[in-house]
mmCIF file of C-alpha atoms in Angstrom:
data_model
loop_
_atom_site.group_PDB
_atom_site.id
_atom_site.type_symbol
_atom_site.label_atom_id
_atom_site.label_comp_id
_atom_site.label_asym_id
_atom_site.label_seq_id
_atom_site.Cartn_x
_atom_site.Cartn_y
_atom_site.Cartn_z
ATOM 1 C CA MET A 848 0.102 -0.198 -0.078
ATOM 2 C CA GLY A 849 2.945 2.658 0.671
ATOM 3 C CA SER A 850 4.737 1.726 -2.572
ATOM 4 C CA LYS A 851 5.786 4.345 -5.009
ATOM 5 C CA LYS A 852 4.414 3.445 -8.022
ATOM 6 C CA LEU A 853 0.671 3.265 -6.234
ATOM 7 C CA VAL A 854 1.210 6.976 -4.754
ATOM 8 C CA ASP A 855 1.983 8.087 -8.509
ATOM 9 C CA ILE A 856 -0.955 6.517 -9.884
ATOM 10 C CA LEU A 857 -3.270 7.971 -7.187
ATOM 11 C CA SER A 858 -1.484 11.650 -7.737
ATOM 12 C CA ARG A 859 -2.093 11.279 -11.463
ATOM 13 C CA GLN A 860 -5.687 11.098 -10.842
ATOM 14 C CA GLY A 861 -5.656 13.871 -8.473
ATOM 15 C CA TYR A 862 -6.315 12.185 -5.380
ATOM 16 C CA CYS A 863 -2.757 13.074 -3.550
ATOM 17 C CA ILE A 864 0.235 15.014 -4.059
ATOM 18 C CA THR A 865 3.592 13.246 -5.719
ATOM 19 C CA TYR A 866 5.905 10.962 -4.078
ATOM 20 C CA PRO A 867 8.711 13.382 -4.273
ATOM 21 C CA SER A 868 6.596 15.955 -2.500
ATOM 22 C CA ILE A 869 5.749 13.299 0.302
ATOM 23 C CA LEU A 870 9.620 13.152 0.757
ATOM 24 C CA GLU A 871 10.029 16.414 0.653
ATOM 25 C CA LEU A 872 7.244 16.801 3.685
ATOM 26 C CA GLU A 873 8.535 13.808 5.628
ATOM 27 C CA THR A 874 12.191 15.459 5.632
ATOM 28 C CA SER A 875 10.992 18.981 6.722
ATOM 29 C CA THR A 876 9.069 17.484 9.744
ATOM 30 C CA ALA A 877 11.771 15.478 10.730
ATOM 31 C CA TYR A 878 14.246 18.781 10.481
ATOM 32 C CA SER A 879 11.736 20.699 12.374
ATOM 33 C CA CYS A 880 11.532 17.907 15.150
ATOM 34 C CA ALA A 881 15.339 18.013 15.284
ATOM 35 C CA SER A 882 15.540 21.640 15.117
ATOM 36 C CA ASN A 883 13.985 21.696 18.731
ATOM 37 C CA ASN A 884 16.814 21.707 20.996
ATOM 38 C CA GLN A 885 14.719 19.983 23.987
ATOM 39 C CA LEU A 886 15.387 16.559 25.063
ATOM 40 C CA CYS A 887 12.017 16.470 26.541
ATOM 41 C CA PRO A 888 9.281 14.946 24.642
ATOM 42 C CA SER A 889 6.119 16.883 24.199
ATOM 43 C CA GLY A 890 4.081 15.025 26.492
ATOM 44 C CA ILE A 891 6.403 15.855 29.384
ATOM 45 C CA GLN A 892 6.198 19.241 31.394
ATOM 46 C CA PRO A 893 9.044 21.026 31.708
ATOM 47 C CA THR A 894 8.138 22.334 34.992
ATOM 48 C CA SER A 895 9.837 22.138 38.634
ATOM 49 C CA ILE A 896 6.680 21.085 40.030
ATOM 50 C CA LEU A 897 6.099 17.739 38.967
ATOM 51 C CA SER A 898 8.577 14.840 39.772
ATOM 52 C CA SER A 899 10.359 13.429 37.007
ATOM 53 C CA GLY A 900 12.779 11.073 36.499
ATOM 54 C CA VAL A 901 14.778 9.272 33.674
ATOM 55 C CA ALA A 902 15.935 5.743 33.181
ATOM 56 C CA TRP A 903 18.444 4.097 30.466
ATOM 57 C CA ASP A 904 18.574 0.490 29.509
ATOM 58 C CA ASN A 905 19.492 -1.293 26.399
ATOM 59 C CA TYR A 906 17.354 -2.238 23.497
ATOM 60 C CA ASP A 907 17.636 -5.584 21.523
ATOM 61 C CA ARG A 908 17.085 -5.649 17.943
ATOM 62 C CA PHE A 909 17.008 -9.718 18.214
ATOM 63 C CA VAL A 910 19.865 -9.566 15.666
ATOM 64 C CA GLU A 911 23.224 -11.600 17.070
ATOM 65 C CA THR A 912 26.545 -12.614 15.743
ATOM 66 C CA SER A 913 27.556 -15.830 15.774
ATOM 67 C CA SER A 914 30.244 -15.000 18.358
ATOM 68 C CA GLY A 915 28.126 -12.781 20.397
ATOM 69 C CA LYS A 916 30.430 -9.849 19.372
ATOM 70 C CA ASN A 917 29.151 -6.452 17.914
ATOM 71 C CA THR A 918 25.523 -7.785 18.752
ATOM 72 C CA LEU A 919 23.021 -4.940 17.723
ATOM 73 C CA HIS A 920 22.083 -3.222 21.134
ATOM 74 C CA ASP A 921 20.780 0.199 20.998
ATOM 75 C CA THR A 922 20.644 2.525 24.061
ATOM 76 C CA VAL A 923 16.889 3.694 24.915
ATOM 77 C CA GLY A 924 15.972 6.296 27.637
ATOM 78 C CA THR A 925 12.718 6.733 28.923
ATOM 79 C CA ILE A 926 11.667 9.663 31.151
ATOM 80 C CA TYR A 927 8.411 9.213 33.781
ATOM 81 C CA GLN A 928 6.666 12.461 35.355
ATOM 82 C CA ASN A 929 3.652 12.613 37.801
ATOM 83 C CA ILE A 930 0.285 13.317 35.868
ATOM 84 C CA ALA A 931 -0.271 17.096 37.170
ATOM 85 C CA THR A 932 -3.490 17.713 39.009
ATOM 86 C CA GLU A 933 -5.936 20.822 38.292
ATOM 87 C CA GLU A 934 -4.080 22.964 40.572
ATOM 88 C CA GLU A 935 -0.810 22.254 39.522
ATOM 89 C CA LEU A 936 -1.626 22.869 35.664
ATOM 90 C CA ASN A 937 -2.929 26.321 36.853
ATOM 91 C CA ILE A 938 0.419 26.817 38.206
ATOM 92 C CA ILE A 939 1.816 25.487 35.200
ATOM 93 C CA GLN A 940 -0.058 27.482 32.713
ATOM 94 C CA ARG A 941 0.438 30.716 34.400
ATOM 95 C CA ASN A 942 4.567 30.071 34.276
ATOM 96 C CA ASP A 943 4.290 29.209 30.732
ATOM 97 C CA ALA A 944 2.477 32.419 30.185
ATOM 98 C CA SER A 945 5.287 34.505 31.900
ATOM 99 C CA ILE A 946 7.719 32.955 29.528
ATOM 100 C CA GLU A 947 8.278 33.549 25.604
ATOM 101 C CA ALA A 948 9.068 30.452 23.848
ATOM 102 C CA PRO A 949 12.093 30.807 21.379
ATOM 103 C CA CYS A 950 11.383 30.725 17.837
ATOM 104 C CA ASN A 951 13.672 28.777 15.716
ATOM 105 C CA SER A 952 13.029 29.325 11.948
ATOM 106 C CA SER A 953 16.351 28.490 10.528
ATOM 107 C CA LEU A 954 15.671 25.116 9.101
ATOM 108 C CA ASN A 955 18.284 23.267 7.203
ATOM 109 C CA VAL A 956 15.578 21.678 4.677
ATOM 110 C CA ARG A 957 16.953 22.768 0.950
ATOM 111 C CA ASP A 958 20.214 21.513 -0.667
ATOM 112 C CA LEU A 959 23.115 23.632 -2.356
ATOM 113 C CA ALA A 960 20.798 24.093 -5.526
ATOM 114 C CA GLY A 961 17.900 25.389 -3.457
ATOM 115 C CA ARG A 962 15.617 22.471 -3.699
ATOM 116 C CA ARG A 963 13.932 21.046 -0.809
ATOM 117 C CA LYS A 964 15.879 17.841 0.836
ATOM 118 C CA ARG A 965 14.209 14.402 0.325
ATOM 119 C CA SER A 966 15.931 12.524 2.879
ATOM 120 C CA PHE A 967 17.194 13.600 6.306
ATOM 121 C CA GLU A 968 20.510 13.399 7.254
ATOM 122 C CA GLU A 969 21.118 12.477 10.545
ATOM 123 C CA GLN A 970 23.488 14.455 13.298
ATOM 124 C CA SER A 971 25.245 11.799 15.600
ATOM 125 C CA PHE A 972 26.310 12.894 19.025
ATOM 126 C CA GLU A 973 29.980 13.737 19.222
ATOM 127 C CA HIS A 974 31.955 10.777 21.028
ATOM 128 C CA LEU A 975 33.055 12.881 24.289
ATOM 129 C CA PRO A 976 36.238 12.205 26.040
ATOM 130 C CA TYR A 977 36.063 11.544 29.482
ATOM 131 C CA ALA A 978 38.808 11.685 32.021
ATOM 132 C CA LYS A 979 40.421 8.937 33.814
ATOM 133 C CA GLN A 980 38.012 6.971 36.030
ATOM 134 C CA ARG A 981 38.120 6.601 39.764
ATOM 135 C CA ARG A 982 36.644 4.258 41.841
ATOM 136 C CA PRO A 983 33.406 5.878 43.199
ATOM 137 C CA LYS A 984 33.104 6.725 46.780
ATOM 138 C CA PHE A 985 29.755 6.056 48.131
ATOM 139 C CA TRP A 986 28.345 7.963 50.945
ATOM 140 C CA HIS A 987 27.933 6.353 54.380
ATOM 141 C CA SER A 988 26.104 8.024 57.445
ATOM 142 C CA SER A 989 27.107 7.329 60.777
ATOM 143 C CA VAL A 990 23.709 8.799 62.114
ATOM 144 C CA ALA A 991 21.605 6.116 63.317
ATOM 145 C CA SER A 992 17.624 7.382 64.209
ATOM 146 C CA THR A 993 16.814 5.903 67.233
ATOM 147 C CA GLU A 994 13.150 6.632 66.944
ATOM 148 C CA GLU A 995 10.717 4.047 65.510
ATOM 149 C CA PRO A 996 8.548 4.747 62.646
ATOM 150 C CA GLN A 997 5.050 5.721 63.857
ATOM 151 C CA ASN A 998 3.403 3.121 61.337
ATOM 152 C CA LEU A 999 5.562 0.316 62.850
ATOM 153 C CA ILE A 1000 3.289 -1.302 65.057
ATOM 154 C CA ASN A 1001 0.520 -0.902 62.996
ATOM 155 C CA PHE A 1002 2.469 -2.884 60.225
ATOM 156 C CA GLN A 1003 3.670 -5.075 62.673
ATOM 157 C CA GLN A 1004 -0.051 -6.008 63.650
ATOM 158 C CA SER A 1005 -1.398 -6.405 60.211
ATOM 159 C CA TYR A 1006 1.330 -8.528 59.576
ATOM 160 C CA PHE A 1007 0.868 -10.892 62.541
ATOM 161 C CA ILE A 1008 -2.951 -10.983 61.002
ATOM 162 C CA TRP A 1009 -1.966 -12.022 58.013
ATOM 163 C CA LEU A 1010 0.723 -14.895 59.506
ATOM 164 C CA LEU A 1011 -2.116 -16.062 61.912
ATOM 165 C CA SER A 1012 -4.989 -16.391 59.107
ATOM 166 C CA HIS A 1013 -2.253 -18.679 57.303
ATOM 167 C CA ASN A 1014 -1.714 -20.652 60.385
ATOM 168 C CA LEU A 1015 -5.474 -21.266 61.201
ATOM 169 C CA GLN A 1016 -5.718 -21.991 57.427
ATOM 170 C CA ILE A 1017 -8.450 -19.586 56.808
ATOM 171 C CA PRO A 1018 -9.274 -19.981 52.928
ATOM 172 C CA ASN A 1019 -8.389 -17.724 49.969
ATOM 173 C CA THR A 1020 -5.716 -16.390 52.215
ATOM 174 C CA PRO A 1021 -3.489 -14.521 49.627
ATOM 175 C CA MET A 1022 0.081 -14.215 50.136
ATOM 176 C CA CYS A 1023 1.853 -10.890 51.320
ATOM 177 C CA VAL A 1024 1.703 -8.920 48.456
ATOM 178 C CA GLY A 1025 -1.851 -9.788 47.742
ATOM 179 C CA TYR A 1026 -2.454 -9.000 51.638
ATOM 180 C CA ASN A 1027 -1.451 -5.993 51.641
ATOM 181 C CA ALA A 1028 -2.689 -4.665 48.476
ATOM 182 C CA LYS A 1029 -6.397 -5.334 50.016
ATOM 183 C CA ILE A 1030 -5.994 -3.950 53.297
ATOM 184 C CA PHE A 1031 -3.785 -0.898 52.459
ATOM 185 C CA LYS A 1032 -4.922 2.416 49.859
ATOM 186 C CA ASP A 1033 -2.179 2.940 47.748
ATOM 187 C CA ASP A 1034 -2.196 6.874 47.367
ATOM 188 C CA SER A 1035 0.891 6.769 45.062
ATOM 189 C CA ARG A 1036 0.551 9.491 42.073
ATOM 190 C CA ILE A 1037 -0.047 8.590 38.703
ATOM 191 C CA GLN A 1038 2.665 8.728 36.192
ATOM 192 C CA LYS A 1039 3.087 8.849 32.542
ATOM 193 C CA VAL A 1040 5.882 7.574 30.504
ATOM 194 C CA GLU A 1041 7.514 8.879 27.287
ATOM 195 C CA TYR A 1042 10.711 7.559 25.290
ATOM 196 C CA LEU A 1043 13.424 9.587 24.432
ATOM 197 C CA THR A 1044 15.453 9.971 21.477
ATOM 198 C CA GLN A 1045 16.895 6.474 20.773
ATOM 199 C CA ILE A 1046 21.657 6.540 20.693
ATOM 200 C CA ASN A 1047 22.035 3.871 17.895
ATOM 201 C CA ASN A 1048 25.166 2.382 19.784
ATOM 202 C CA SER A 1049 25.660 -0.083 22.503
ATOM 203 C CA PRO A 1050 24.934 1.243 25.828
ATOM 204 C CA THR A 1051 27.916 -0.767 27.283
ATOM 205 C CA ASP A 1052 30.105 1.658 25.574
ATOM 206 C CA PRO A 1053 31.636 4.430 27.929
ATOM 207 C CA ALA A 1054 31.228 7.216 25.318
ATOM 208 C CA VAL A 1055 27.596 6.359 25.213
ATOM 209 C CA VAL A 1056 27.124 6.194 28.940
ATOM 210 C CA LYS A 1057 28.208 9.766 29.134
ATOM 211 C CA GLU A 1058 26.338 11.099 26.573
ATOM 212 C CA THR A 1059 23.033 9.347 28.736
ATOM 213 C CA ILE A 1060 24.795 11.300 31.876
ATOM 214 C CA ARG A 1061 24.851 14.347 29.610
ATOM 215 C CA ARG A 1062 21.496 14.208 28.175
ATOM 216 C CA SER A 1063 20.024 13.645 31.788
ATOM 217 C CA LEU A 1064 21.814 16.439 33.104
ATOM 218 C CA GLN A 1065 19.916 18.681 30.092
ATOM 219 C CA ILE A 1066 16.882 17.245 30.937
ATOM 220 C CA ALA A 1067 17.111 18.097 34.454
ATOM 221 C CA SER A 1068 18.096 21.877 33.291
ATOM 222 C CA GLU A 1069 14.390 21.668 30.971
ATOM 223 C CA CYS A 1070 12.612 20.273 33.986
ATOM 224 C CA GLN A 1071 14.025 23.401 36.373
ATOM 225 C CA LYS A 1072 15.611 20.560 38.814
ATOM 226 C CA ASN A 1073 18.785 21.222 40.846
ATOM 227 C CA PHE A 1074 18.940 17.608 41.677
ATOM 228 C CA PHE A 1075 17.806 14.751 39.036
ATOM 229 C CA SER A 1076 17.402 11.015 39.504
ATOM 230 C CA VAL A 1077 18.541 8.817 36.949
ATOM 231 C CA THR A 1078 18.332 4.781 36.767
ATOM 232 C CA TYR A 1079 20.529 2.639 34.984
ATOM 233 C CA ASP A 1080 21.000 -1.127 34.189
ATOM 234 C CA LEU A 1081 23.500 -2.793 36.365
ATOM 235 C CA THR A 1082 26.026 -2.520 33.621
ATOM 236 C CA MET A 1083 25.962 1.053 32.493
ATOM 237 C CA ALA A 1084 25.532 2.394 36.185
ATOM 238 C CA LYS A 1085 28.987 0.779 37.223
ATOM 239 C CA ILE A 1086 30.360 2.895 34.107
ATOM 240 C CA ALA A 1087 28.082 5.868 35.076
ATOM 241 C CA LEU A 1088 29.634 5.829 38.703
ATOM 242 C CA ARG A 1089 32.710 5.639 37.695
ATOM 243 C CA ILE A 1090 32.324 8.347 35.105
ATOM 244 C CA GLN A 1091 30.582 10.760 38.061
ATOM 245 C CA SER A 1092 33.314 10.199 40.073
ATOM 246 C CA ALA A 1093 35.918 11.639 37.709
ATOM 247 C CA GLU A 1094 33.833 14.812 36.530
ATOM 248 C CA ASP A 1095 32.241 17.073 39.101
ATOM 249 C CA GLU A 1096 29.759 18.221 36.414
ATOM 250 C CA PHE A 1097 27.710 15.354 37.372
ATOM 251 C CA LYS A 1098 27.409 15.775 40.856
ATOM 252 C CA ASN A 1099 23.975 17.109 40.987
ATOM 253 C CA LEU A 1100 22.606 13.443 39.222
ATOM 254 C CA PHE A 1101 21.259 10.774 41.414
ATOM 255 C CA ILE A 1102 22.828 7.421 39.665
ATOM 256 C CA SER A 1103 20.946 4.437 41.035
ATOM 257 C CA PHE A 1104 20.543 1.034 40.090
ATOM 258 C CA GLY A 1105 17.142 -0.598 38.432
ATOM 259 C CA PRO A 1106 15.097 -2.432 41.322
ATOM 260 C CA PHE A 1107 15.004 -5.529 39.078
ATOM 261 C CA HIS A 1108 18.943 -5.782 40.016
ATOM 262 C CA ILE A 1109 18.587 -4.925 43.352
ATOM 263 C CA MET A 1110 16.341 -7.771 44.102
ATOM 264 C CA LEU A 1111 18.591 -10.249 42.423
ATOM 265 C CA SER A 1112 21.514 -9.055 44.752
ATOM 266 C CA PHE A 1113 19.129 -9.662 47.690
ATOM 267 C CA ILE A 1114 17.865 -13.025 46.447
ATOM 268 C CA LYS A 1115 21.856 -14.274 45.898
ATOM 269 C CA ALA A 1116 22.326 -12.850 49.520
ATOM 270 C CA ILE A 1117 19.516 -15.270 50.926
ATOM 271 C CA GLY A 1118 20.729 -18.032 49.009
ATOM 272 C CA LYS A 1119 24.253 -17.512 50.973
ATOM 273 C CA PHE A 1120 22.332 -18.000 54.018
ATOM 274 C CA ILE A 1121 20.513 -20.914 52.889
ATOM 275 C CA SER A 1122 22.962 -22.819 51.180
ATOM 276 C CA GLY A 1123 23.899 -26.031 53.023
ATOM 277 C CA SER A 1124 20.812 -25.741 55.646
ATOM 278 C CA GLY A 1125 19.177 -28.620 54.091
ATOM 279 C CA LEU A 1126 16.380 -26.384 52.703
ATOM 280 C CA THR A 1127 17.034 -26.927 49.290
ATOM 281 C CA THR A 1128 16.541 -30.805 49.947
ATOM 282 C CA ILE A 1129 13.103 -30.170 51.596
ATOM 283 C CA LEU A 1130 12.209 -27.979 48.457
ATOM 284 C CA ILE A 1131 13.033 -31.110 46.191
ATOM 285 C CA ASP A 1132 11.387 -33.730 48.517
ATOM 286 C CA SER A 1133 8.252 -31.277 48.262
ATOM 287 C CA GLU A 1134 8.793 -30.913 44.634
ATOM 288 C CA ILE A 1135 8.658 -27.023 44.801
ATOM 289 C CA LEU A 1136 12.356 -27.085 43.326
ATOM 290 C CA ALA A 1137 13.586 -29.222 40.694
ATOM 291 C CA SER A 1138 17.150 -30.777 41.650
ATOM 292 C CA GLY A 1139 18.709 -29.595 38.487
ATOM 293 C CA SER A 1140 17.565 -25.884 39.237
ATOM 294 C CA ILE A 1141 19.261 -25.531 42.743
ATOM 295 C CA SER A 1142 22.114 -23.344 41.458
ATOM 296 C CA SER A 1143 20.143 -20.911 39.953
ATOM 297 C CA PHE A 1144 18.140 -20.681 42.816
ATOM 298 C CA LEU A 1145 20.536 -19.852 45.322
ATOM 299 C CA SER A 1146 22.508 -17.490 42.989
ATOM 300 C CA GLY A 1147 19.304 -15.796 42.051
ATOM 301 C CA LYS A 1148 19.868 -16.199 38.272
ATOM 302 C CA HIS A 1149 16.255 -17.399 37.614
ATOM 303 C CA PHE A 1150 14.152 -14.408 38.847
ATOM 304 C CA ASN A 1151 10.388 -15.942 38.029
ATOM 305 C CA ARG A 1152 11.374 -18.865 40.075
ATOM 306 C CA CYS A 1153 13.255 -17.091 43.182
ATOM 307 C CA ARG A 1154 10.242 -14.303 43.380
ATOM 308 C CA LYS A 1155 7.846 -17.578 43.531
ATOM 309 C CA ILE A 1156 9.945 -19.891 45.657
ATOM 310 C CA HIS A 1157 11.104 -17.354 48.521
ATOM 311 C CA PRO A 1158 8.175 -16.102 49.773
ATOM 312 C CA LEU A 1159 6.581 -19.563 50.388
ATOM 313 C CA LEU A 1160 9.924 -20.765 52.021
ATOM 314 C CA SER A 1161 9.610 -18.195 54.028
ATOM 315 C CA LEU A 1162 5.914 -18.208 55.582
ATOM 316 C CA ALA A 1163 6.581 -21.920 55.988
ATOM 317 C CA LEU A 1164 9.405 -20.839 58.453
ATOM 318 C CA GLN A 1165 7.468 -18.625 60.027
ATOM 319 C CA LEU A 1166 4.308 -21.101 60.537
ATOM 320 C CA LEU A 1167 7.028 -23.379 61.971
ATOM 321 C CA HIS A 1168 8.200 -20.616 64.402
ATOM 322 C CA LEU A 1169 4.529 -19.716 65.436
ATOM 323 C CA GLU A 1170 3.807 -23.183 66.061
ATOM 324 C CA ARG A 1171 6.834 -24.179 68.321
ATOM 325 C CA PHE A 1172 5.668 -20.889 70.178
ATOM 326 C CA LEU A 1173 2.240 -21.839 70.475
ATOM 327 C CA ASN A 1174 3.411 -25.394 71.782
ATOM 328 C CA LYS A 1175 5.893 -24.051 74.156
ATOM 329 C CA MET A 1176 2.903 -21.877 75.709
ATOM 330 C CA MET A 1177 0.513 -24.896 75.925
ATOM 331 C CA ARG A 1178 3.318 -26.737 78.160
ATOM 332 C CA THR A 1179 4.246 -24.102 80.265
ATOM 333 C CA ARG A 1180 0.914 -23.539 80.886
ATOM 334 C CA LYS A 1181 0.073 -26.850 81.745
ATOM 335 C CA ILE A 1182 2.765 -26.698 83.999
ATOM 336 C CA LEU A 1183 1.945 -23.972 85.633
ATOM 337 C CA GLU A 1184 -1.763 -25.416 86.120
ATOM 338 C CA ASN A 1185 -0.277 -28.636 87.752
ATOM 339 C CA THR A 1186 1.812 -26.586 90.158
#
């Protein structure tokens, strides 16, 4: 349907413009979008009132080489922002009315002969050099709060009710996540997610990682943020932290790991504790875990399997602990009654 021959036939009949004219319009549109110096998509409000953040990850084009080297991975960024309330929209509109938008009328849409261009010439980013990387210094705080959270008692009580419900075998009692979803009201703000301009280079390249940091800093400036949160994939985050430690211009960015990798590290730490304790044998005998999956379960490499088994294992141990406590209390009560 989108072939050149079909468009030419429709153009001769007077139903549409010619194919070269379509190319000229598409090229002009591309240059018009490229002339906008802002990195924030049109759906994102460039304001400091709304909470915003950026995440960078790799995008696999599902094209792999035989050796695994030079696989076509692109770097894709996403930006998220709270959806503005009616009151916030009024404030944003008043601020926008007081600021005049710059007008950029110089578009490079004609060639040397003065004709409109029919192909878009992409301007690739500059491979910025970076200084010698130093090992990142993490902030350590020796100040510990002695006050307990105000909602700690309520949480402990609700958690014990959930554990007691499983002990009494009350039907349709969900697991911990489902239980909390039923009893707590989620007042979290709804956010919108937009894609940033894609970088057609490997995300593990230090120059590409530095470019993502530079773009994140520019987005923070457009959103009028003094400090900005940037989330990276684990491999990219390690490079980004080293670059940030070497250059002070990126110190206002808070570089964090993705929650997926944080959970994998936590699961691997739990696997270190239960390794050799006999719990894996119990899981195999109960047909919850296959004998060939012990290594991936303990190392946390199989996320879905670990996400399913660890809550079950934790609940079983807590129920055994509770039953032992109740039996001990019953024996103590009988001893006191007989004396």
